[in-house]
Coordinates of C-alpha atoms and ligand atoms in Angstrom, one line a residue:
M1 CA -16.9 37.8 -35.9
S2 CA -15.6 36.1 -32.9
N3 CA -14.6 32.4 -33.0
I4 CA -17.2 30.4 -30.9
I5 CA -15.7 27.4 -28.9
N6 CA -18.7 25.2 -28.0
I7 CA -18.2 23.1 -25.0
G8 CA -20.4 20.3 -23.8
L9 CA -20.6 19.5 -20.1
L10 CA -21.3 16.0 -19.1
G11 CA -22.7 16.9 -15.5
L12 CA -23.8 20.1 -14.0
G13 CA -23.3 19.4 -10.2
T14 CA -20.9 21.1 -7.9
V15 CA -18.1 21.4 -10.3
G16 CA -20.2 21.8 -13.4
G17 CA -22.2 24.5 -11.6
G18 CA -18.8 26.0 -10.6
V19 CA -17.7 25.9 -14.3
A20 CA -20.7 27.8 -15.4
A21 CA -20.4 30.4 -12.5
V22 CA -16.7 31.0 -13.2
L23 CA -17.3 31.3 -17.0
A24 CA -20.0 33.9 -16.1
Q25 CA -17.7 35.7 -13.9
N26 CA -14.4 35.6 -15.7
G27 CA -15.7 35.1 -19.2
A28 CA -14.0 38.2 -20.8
A29 CA -10.5 37.1 -19.6
I30 CA -11.2 33.4 -20.4
N31 CA -12.3 34.3 -24.0
A32 CA -9.2 36.5 -24.5
R33 CA -7.0 33.6 -23.5
A34 CA -8.9 31.0 -25.5
E35 CA -8.9 33.2 -28.6
G36 CA -12.6 32.8 -28.9
T37 CA -15.9 32.9 -27.2
V38 CA -16.2 29.8 -24.9
R39 CA -20.0 28.9 -24.8
I40 CA -21.6 26.0 -22.9
K41 CA -23.7 24.5 -25.6
A42 CA -25.5 22.0 -23.3
A43 CA -25.1 20.2 -20.1
L44 CA -26.0 16.5 -19.6
V45 CA -27.8 15.7 -16.2
R46 CA -30.1 13.0 -14.8
D47 CA -32.8 15.2 -13.5
L48 CA -34.2 18.0 -15.6
A49 CA -36.5 19.1 -12.8
K50 CA -33.6 19.7 -10.3
S51 CA -33.3 23.5 -9.4
R52 CA -29.9 25.0 -10.7
A53 CA -28.4 28.4 -10.8
G54 CA -27.7 30.0 -14.1
A55 CA -29.3 29.3 -17.6
V56 CA -27.3 26.5 -19.1
P57 CA -29.2 24.3 -21.7
L58 CA -29.9 21.0 -20.3
T59 CA -30.3 17.5 -21.8
T60 CA -30.7 14.0 -20.6
A61 CA -29.5 12.4 -23.9
P62 CA -25.7 12.1 -24.1
A63 CA -25.9 12.0 -27.9
D64 CA -26.9 15.6 -27.8
I65 CA -23.4 16.5 -26.8
L66 CA -21.4 13.6 -28.1
T67 CA -22.8 13.6 -31.7
D68 CA -23.1 17.4 -32.0
D69 CA -20.4 18.5 -34.5
S70 CA -20.3 21.9 -33.3
V71 CA -19.2 20.8 -29.8
A72 CA -15.3 20.8 -29.7
I73 CA -14.7 20.2 -26.2
V74 CA -16.4 17.7 -24.0
V75 CA -16.0 18.4 -20.3
E76 CA -16.7 15.3 -18.0
L77 CA -17.8 16.1 -14.7
M78 CA -20.3 13.5 -13.9
G79 CA -18.0 11.3 -11.7
G80 CA -18.0 7.5 -11.4
V81 CA -16.4 5.1 -14.0
E82 CA -19.2 4.1 -16.3
P83 CA -20.8 5.6 -18.2
A84 CA -18.2 8.3 -17.9
R85 CA -15.5 6.1 -19.6
A86 CA -17.9 5.2 -22.6
Y87 CA -18.8 8.9 -23.1
V88 CA -15.2 10.0 -22.9
L89 CA -14.0 7.4 -25.5
E90 CA -17.0 8.1 -27.8
A91 CA -16.0 11.9 -27.6
L92 CA -12.4 11.3 -28.5
R93 CA -13.5 9.0 -31.4
R94 CA -15.6 11.8 -32.5
K95 CA -12.5 14.1 -32.6
K96 CA -13.3 16.2 -29.7
S97 CA -10.8 17.3 -26.9
V98 CA -11.8 16.0 -23.5
V99 CA -11.3 17.8 -20.2
T100 CA -12.3 15.7 -17.1
A101 CA -11.9 16.1 -13.3
N102 CA -12.6 12.4 -12.7
K103 CA -9.8 10.7 -10.7
D104 CA -11.7 7.5 -10.3
L105 CA -11.9 7.1 -14.1
L106 CA -8.2 8.0 -14.6
A107 CA -7.0 5.9 -11.9
L108 CA -8.4 2.8 -13.4
H109 CA -8.4 3.6 -17.4
A110 CA -5.8 6.3 -18.0
E111 CA -3.8 4.1 -20.4
E112 CA -6.9 3.1 -22.4
I113 CA -8.2 6.7 -22.5
F114 CA -4.9 8.1 -23.7
R115 CA -4.4 5.4 -26.3
V116 CA -7.7 6.2 -27.8
A117 CA -6.8 9.9 -27.7
A118 CA -3.6 9.4 -29.5
E119 CA -5.3 7.1 -32.1
N120 CA -7.7 9.9 -32.8
G121 CA -5.2 12.8 -32.6
Q122 CA -6.9 14.4 -29.6
D123 CA -6.0 15.5 -26.1
V124 CA -7.2 14.6 -22.5
Y125 CA -6.8 17.3 -19.9
F126 CA -7.3 16.6 -16.1
E127 CA -6.0 19.4 -13.9
G128 CA -9.1 19.2 -11.7
A129 CA -8.8 15.5 -10.9
V130 CA -6.0 15.8 -8.4
A131 CA -5.9 18.4 -5.7
G132 CA -8.7 20.4 -7.2
G133 CA -7.5 23.9 -7.9
I134 CA -3.8 23.3 -7.3
P135 CA -1.9 23.2 -10.7
I136 CA 0.0 20.2 -9.8
I137 CA -0.9 18.2 -12.9
A138 CA 0.4 20.9 -15.3
A139 CA 3.6 21.2 -13.2
L140 CA 4.3 17.5 -13.5
R141 CA 3.3 17.2 -17.1
T142 CA 5.4 20.4 -18.3
S143 CA 7.3 22.4 -15.6
L144 CA 9.1 19.4 -14.0
T145 CA 9.7 17.3 -17.0
A146 CA 13.5 17.9 -17.0
D147 CA 13.9 16.9 -13.3
D148 CA 14.4 13.3 -12.1
I149 CA 11.5 13.3 -9.6
R150 CA 12.5 11.1 -6.7
S151 CA 9.3 11.5 -4.5
V152 CA 5.8 13.0 -4.4
T153 CA 4.0 13.2 -1.1
G154 CA 0.8 14.7 -0.8
I155 CA -2.1 15.7 1.6
I156 CA -4.6 15.1 -1.2
N157 CA -7.9 14.5 0.6
G158 CA -9.6 17.6 2.1
T159 CA -12.1 15.6 4.1
T160 CA -9.5 13.6 6.1
N161 CA -7.3 16.6 6.6
Y162 CA -10.2 18.6 8.0
I163 CA -11.0 15.7 10.3
L164 CA -7.4 15.2 11.6
T165 CA -7.0 19.0 12.1
A166 CA -10.2 19.1 14.1
M167 CA -9.0 16.1 16.2
T168 CA -5.7 17.7 16.7
E169 CA -7.0 21.2 17.7
Q170 CA -10.1 20.2 19.8
G171 CA -8.8 17.0 21.2
S172 CA -12.0 15.1 20.0
D173 CA -12.4 11.6 18.7
F174 CA -12.7 10.5 15.1
A175 CA -16.4 9.7 15.2
A176 CA -17.4 13.0 16.9
V177 CA -15.4 15.1 14.3
L178 CA -16.8 13.1 11.3
R179 CA -20.4 13.7 12.5
E180 CA -19.6 17.4 12.8
A181 CA -18.0 17.5 9.4
Q182 CA -21.0 15.8 7.9
E183 CA -23.4 18.3 9.6
L184 CA -21.2 21.2 8.2
G185 CA -21.2 19.6 4.8
Y186 CA -17.6 19.1 4.6
A187 CA -17.9 15.3 4.6
E188 CA -20.1 13.2 2.3
S189 CA -23.0 11.3 3.9
D190 CA -21.1 8.1 2.8
P191 CA -17.4 9.1 3.7
T192 CA -15.9 5.7 3.0
A193 CA -13.8 6.7 -0.1
D194 CA -12.3 9.7 1.9
V195 CA -11.8 8.2 5.4
E196 CA -10.6 4.7 4.0
G197 CA -7.9 6.6 2.0
L198 CA -9.2 5.3 -1.4
D199 CA -9.8 8.8 -2.9
A200 CA -6.2 9.6 -2.0
A201 CA -5.0 6.4 -3.4
R202 CA -6.6 7.3 -6.8
K203 CA -5.1 10.5 -7.0
L204 CA -1.7 9.2 -5.9
A205 CA -1.7 6.6 -8.7
I206 CA -2.3 9.6 -11.2
L207 CA 0.5 11.7 -9.6
A208 CA 3.0 8.8 -9.5
T209 CA 2.3 8.0 -13.2
L210 CA 3.1 11.6 -14.2
A211 CA 6.1 12.1 -11.9
F212 CA 7.9 8.8 -12.8
H213 CA 6.6 8.6 -16.4
S214 CA 5.8 5.1 -15.6
P215 CA 2.3 3.4 -15.2
V216 CA 0.9 3.2 -11.6
S217 CA -2.5 2.0 -11.0
I218 CA -4.8 2.0 -8.1
S219 CA -4.2 -1.5 -7.3
D220 CA -0.5 -0.9 -6.7
V221 CA -1.2 1.5 -4.0
Y222 CA -1.1 0.1 -0.3
T223 CA -4.0 1.9 1.4
E224 CA -4.9 2.5 5.1
G225 CA -7.4 5.0 6.1
I226 CA -7.7 7.3 9.4
T227 CA -10.6 5.5 11.1
G228 CA -8.3 3.9 13.7
V229 CA -6.6 7.2 14.6
T230 CA -7.6 8.2 18.2
A231 CA -7.3 11.5 20.1
A232 CA -4.7 9.6 22.3
D233 CA -2.4 8.8 19.5
I234 CA -2.6 12.5 18.3
S235 CA -1.8 13.6 21.7
Y236 CA 1.3 11.4 21.9
A237 CA 2.2 12.4 18.5
R238 CA 2.4 16.0 19.8
E239 CA 4.7 14.8 22.7
L240 CA 6.9 13.5 20.1
G241 CA 7.0 16.7 18.2
C242 CA 4.7 15.3 15.3
V243 CA 1.3 15.7 13.8
I244 CA -0.7 12.9 12.3
K245 CA -1.6 13.4 8.7
L246 CA -3.0 11.1 5.9
L247 CA 0.0 11.1 3.6
A248 CA 0.0 9.7 0.1
T249 CA 3.5 8.9 -0.8
A250 CA 5.1 7.7 -4.1
R251 CA 8.9 7.1 -4.0
K252 CA 11.2 5.9 -6.7
T253 CA 13.8 3.5 -5.1
D254 CA 16.6 1.3 -6.5
E255 CA 14.0 -1.7 -6.2
G256 CA 11.2 0.1 -7.9
V257 CA 8.4 2.4 -7.1
E258 CA 6.6 2.3 -3.7
V259 CA 3.1 3.9 -3.4
H260 CA 1.2 4.0 -0.2
V261 CA -1.5 5.9 1.5
H262 CA -1.7 5.8 5.4
P263 CA -1.8 7.9 8.5
T264 CA 1.7 9.1 9.4
L265 CA 3.5 10.8 12.2
L266 CA 5.0 13.7 10.6
P267 CA 7.6 16.1 12.4
E268 CA 6.0 19.5 13.1
R269 CA 8.9 21.1 11.2
H270 CA 8.0 19.4 7.8
P271 CA 6.2 21.8 5.4
L272 CA 3.2 19.4 5.0
A273 CA 2.6 19.5 8.9
T274 CA 1.4 23.2 8.5
V275 CA -1.3 22.2 6.0
R276 CA -4.7 22.5 7.9
D277 CA -8.4 22.0 7.5
V278 CA -9.7 21.0 4.0
F279 CA -6.5 22.4 2.3
N280 CA -4.3 20.2 0.2
A281 CA -0.6 20.2 -0.6
V282 CA 1.7 18.3 -2.8
Y283 CA 5.6 18.0 -1.8
V284 CA 7.8 17.1 -4.7
V285 CA 11.5 16.2 -4.5
G286 CA 13.5 16.2 -7.7
N287 CA 17.3 15.6 -8.2
A288 CA 17.7 19.2 -9.7
L289 CA 14.8 20.9 -8.3
G290 CA 15.2 19.8 -4.6
E291 CA 12.2 20.3 -2.5
S292 CA 9.1 22.1 -3.6
M293 CA 5.5 22.4 -2.3
F294 CA 2.3 23.2 -4.1
Y295 CA -0.5 24.3 -1.8
G296 CA -4.2 25.4 -2.0
R297 CA -7.9 24.3 -2.1
G298 CA -8.1 20.7 -3.2
A299 CA -11.7 20.7 -3.8
G300 CA -14.9 22.9 -4.1
A301 CA -16.9 24.2 -7.0
L302 CA -15.0 27.4 -7.8
P303 CA -11.4 26.2 -7.3
T304 CA -12.0 23.0 -9.2
A305 CA -13.7 25.1 -12.0
S306 CA -10.8 27.4 -12.2
A307 CA -8.6 24.1 -13.0
V308 CA -11.2 22.8 -15.4
L309 CA -11.6 26.0 -17.3
S310 CA -7.8 26.4 -17.6
D311 CA -7.8 23.1 -19.4
V312 CA -10.5 24.4 -21.6
I313 CA -8.4 27.2 -22.6
R314 CA -5.5 24.9 -23.2
A315 CA -7.7 22.6 -25.3
A316 CA -9.1 25.5 -27.3
R317 CA -5.7 26.9 -28.2
A318 CA -4.3 23.6 -29.2
R319 CA -7.2 23.1 -31.6
M320 CA -6.7 26.8 -32.9
S321 CA -3.3 26.2 -33.7
G322 CA -3.7 22.7 -35.0
T323 CA -1.3 21.1 -32.4
Q324 CA -3.8 19.0 -30.6
G325 CA -2.9 15.3 -30.1
R326 CA 0.6 16.1 -29.0
T327 CA 0.3 15.6 -25.2
G328 CA 0.0 12.2 -24.0
L329 CA 0.6 10.6 -20.5
D330 CA 4.3 10.8 -21.4
I331 CA 5.0 7.3 -20.2
D332 CA 8.5 6.2 -21.5
R333 CA 9.4 3.4 -19.1
R334 CA 7.8 0.7 -17.0
L335 CA 9.5 0.7 -13.6
P336 CA 8.8 -2.2 -11.3
I337 CA 6.2 -1.5 -8.6
K338 CA 7.4 -2.9 -5.2
P339 CA 4.6 -5.2 -4.0
G340 CA 2.7 -4.9 -0.9
R341 CA 3.5 -3.0 2.2
D342 CA 6.9 -4.4 3.2
Y343 CA 8.9 -1.1 2.8
R344 CA 11.2 0.4 5.2
S345 CA 9.6 2.9 7.8
S346 CA 9.8 3.9 11.3
Y347 CA 6.8 3.0 13.6
Y348 CA 4.9 4.3 16.4
I349 CA 3.4 1.6 18.6
R350 CA 1.1 2.2 21.6
L351 CA 0.5 -0.6 24.0
K352 CA -0.7 -1.4 27.5
V353 CA 1.3 -4.1 29.6
R354 CA 1.4 -5.2 33.2
D355 CA 3.7 -2.8 35.2
E356 CA 6.0 -5.2 36.7
P357 CA 9.8 -6.0 36.8
R358 CA 11.3 -7.3 33.6
V359 CA 8.3 -6.4 31.4
F360 CA 10.2 -3.6 29.6
A361 CA 13.2 -5.9 29.3
S362 CA 11.0 -8.4 27.6
L363 CA 9.5 -6.0 25.3
A364 CA 13.0 -4.8 24.4
L365 CA 14.1 -8.4 23.7
F366 CA 11.2 -9.1 21.3
F367 CA 12.2 -6.0 19.2
A368 CA 16.0 -6.8 19.4
E369 CA 15.4 -10.3 18.1
A370 CA 13.7 -8.8 15.1
D371 CA 16.8 -6.5 14.7
I372 CA 14.8 -3.3 15.5
S373 CA 16.1 -0.4 17.2
F374 CA 14.2 2.2 19.4
A375 CA 14.3 5.9 18.6
S376 CA 12.0 7.1 21.5
I377 CA 10.2 5.6 24.4
I378 CA 7.3 7.2 26.4
Q379 CA 5.8 5.5 29.6
K380 CA 2.9 6.9 31.6
P381 CA 2.3 6.4 35.2
R382 CA 0.7 3.0 36.3
R383 CA -3.1 2.8 36.4
N384 CA -4.7 -0.5 37.7
G385 CA -1.3 -2.2 37.9
N386 CA -0.9 -1.4 34.0
A387 CA 1.5 0.9 32.1
E388 CA 0.8 2.5 28.9
I389 CA 3.9 2.5 26.6
V390 CA 4.6 4.2 23.3
L391 CA 7.6 3.0 21.4
V392 CA 9.0 4.7 18.2
T393 CA 11.4 2.6 16.2
H394 CA 14.1 3.3 13.8
P395 CA 13.3 2.4 10.2
C396 CA 12.7 -1.3 9.6
R397 CA 10.8 -3.4 7.2
E398 CA 7.2 -4.3 8.2
S399 CA 8.2 -8.1 8.1
Q400 CA 10.6 -7.3 11.0
M401 CA 7.8 -5.4 12.7
E402 CA 5.4 -8.3 12.3
Q403 CA 8.1 -10.7 13.8
A404 CA 8.3 -8.4 17.0
L405 CA 4.6 -8.1 17.1
A406 CA 4.1 -11.7 17.0
S407 CA 6.2 -12.0 20.2
V408 CA 4.5 -9.2 21.9
R409 CA 1.1 -10.6 21.2
A410 CA 2.0 -13.9 22.7
Y411 CA 3.4 -12.2 25.8
S412 CA 1.5 -13.0 29.0
K413 CA 2.2 -9.5 30.3
L414 CA 0.5 -7.8 27.4
E415 CA -2.9 -6.2 28.0
K416 CA -3.5 -4.6 24.7
I417 CA -1.8 -3.2 21.5
Y418 CA -3.7 0.0 20.7
N419 CA -2.3 1.1 17.5
M420 CA 0.6 1.0 15.2
I421 CA 1.2 4.1 12.8
R422 CA 4.0 4.7 10.5
V423 CA 6.4 7.6 11.2
W424 CA 7.8 9.9 8.4
N425 CA 11.3 9.1 7.2
E426 CA 13.1 11.3 4.6
Ligands
NAP1 P1 -21.9 15.9 -8.5 O1 -22.2 17.3 -7.7 O2 -22.5 14.8 -8.0 O3 -22.5 16.2 -10.1 C1 -22.6 15.2 -11.0 C2 -23.3 15.7 -12.2 O4 -23.5 14.7 -13.1 C3 -24.8 16.0 -11.8 O5 -25.3 17.1 -12.5 C4 -25.5 14.7 -12.2 O6 -26.8 15.0 -12.7 C5 -24.6 14.4 -13.6 N1 -24.7 12.9 -13.7 C6 -24.1 11.9 -12.9 N2 -24.3 10.7 -13.4 C7 -25.1 10.9 -14.6 C8 -25.5 10.0 -15.5 N3 -25.4 8.7 -15.6 N4 -26.1 10.5 -16.7 C9 -26.3 11.8 -16.7 N5 -26.0 12.8 -15.8 C10 -25.2 12.3 -14.8 O7 -20.4 15.7 -8.7 P2 -19.2 16.8 -8.4 O8 -18.9 17.0 -7.0 O9 -19.6 18.0 -9.3 O10 -18.0 15.9 -9.1 C11 -17.9 15.8 -10.5 C12 -16.6 15.2 -10.8 O11 -15.5 16.1 -10.4 C13 -16.2 13.8 -10.0 O12 -15.4 13.0 -11.0 C14 -15.4 14.3 -8.8 O13 -14.6 13.2 -8.4 C15 -14.6 15.3 -9.5 N6 -14.1 16.5 -8.5 C16 -15.0 17.0 -7.7 C17 -14.6 17.9 -6.8 C18 -15.5 18.6 -5.9 O14 -15.0 19.4 -5.1 N7 -16.9 18.3 -5.8 C19 -13.2 18.2 -6.8 C20 -12.4 17.8 -7.7 C21 -12.9 16.7 -8.6 P3 -28.0 15.6 -11.8 O15 -27.5 17.0 -11.5 O16 -29.2 15.5 -12.6 O17 -28.0 14.7 -10.5
HSE2 N1 -13.6 14.2 -1.4 C1 -12.6 14.9 -2.0 C2 -11.7 15.3 -0.7 C3 -12.8 16.0 -2.9 O1 -12.2 15.3 0.5 O2 -10.7 15.8 -0.9 C4 -12.6 15.7 -4.2 O3 -11.5 15.1 -4.6

């Protein structure tokens, strides 16, 4: 008789529904690889009356899953921090393996969850938590562990990548594209976590922790969203041979780890510049590996379910072979985190000044006094006696940029500073 592997789902929404669908569709292969029959024993939901595809047994009582000794693997797909954290800890204490796709939970509580897992000889798997269906977690947790990872740079939020792609290709402004994305169901009705960069920051904290084997938390990540990016900035970026992307970057430097999420002018020749629409990609640089890019669908019911069920197979096999409890977060150092946002970067600055003699010379002096050198300059024909100027600098620290901008802001010939966006540096 076949070995039954009972799993309990905490949540049967988009991803939970995808898990049930992929299990129904690919069940034979999944069972062969899990060396048993994977069966959803029950799914925890809030609303029993909601209409749902498939025939998964439902419950509103977490204990039906957490205290059921026949459930070996708890799959947390409810989202949010509480009560998800409490249920995951309870499952581990009851000697169950845990699979989760919850980046909000892991970005805040990974160390606690992995400590409790280790104390109870259990594992936590989370392939679906970052970049949905892209197997970047397995790559960092296993395939790349012999390398010294220098940097991880990702487009890890599909909503913002969709918006920036549409702004680039249609020339529309942020608000119009966001409205359209919401109507099409690509953006949430409350898009704050996506457009303000918070979702990407949570995912970056997880990637950086794995890549550098050193804890990085969400509060370490300097975060700026895309709400200030305009069609005009995108058009100037194109003139400069760049696209604008929301990049999440983690770098290991001699002074420590720097982690930041912000819009970035990225040269069109960079592999990440080709990542369009809702697609995600993670670009990894290691001292032995060199450059490598992982690309695919970063969200959605079926791609995320594919990642979640691969974790279920891993968990089932580990339980079967008695090897569970041996894969932790693999933290073996505590690297310093470079505080704040004062890291070296090139900058794009778009401003409007009076179009008069000596104005450009004065601007050049303000930047020279802060020891900043220009890489490119664009000036557009005068309108109403004003000139629009775009400056791109060579790398400098933000404190130098602030010094220059303080002089620019105080300058009587300044009409407006429109925007300042960082530019990609290798
Ligand atoms: P969702 O569609 O909102 O589904 C959440 C499910 O959890 C629903 O079934 C809901 O019950 C249930 N639930 C929530 N809070 C509950 C509570 N307190 N008690 C009982 N049941 C509760 O969410 P989702 O999009 O599937 O996302 C699930 C997780 O996967 C999140 O952590 C998310 O960040 C992550 N993730 C999602 C995607 C994606 O493409 N959606 C991709 C990668 C990772 P009802 O059905 O009764 O409301
Ligand atoms: N809201 C996320 C995104 C999907 O737009 O990428 C789940 O992580």
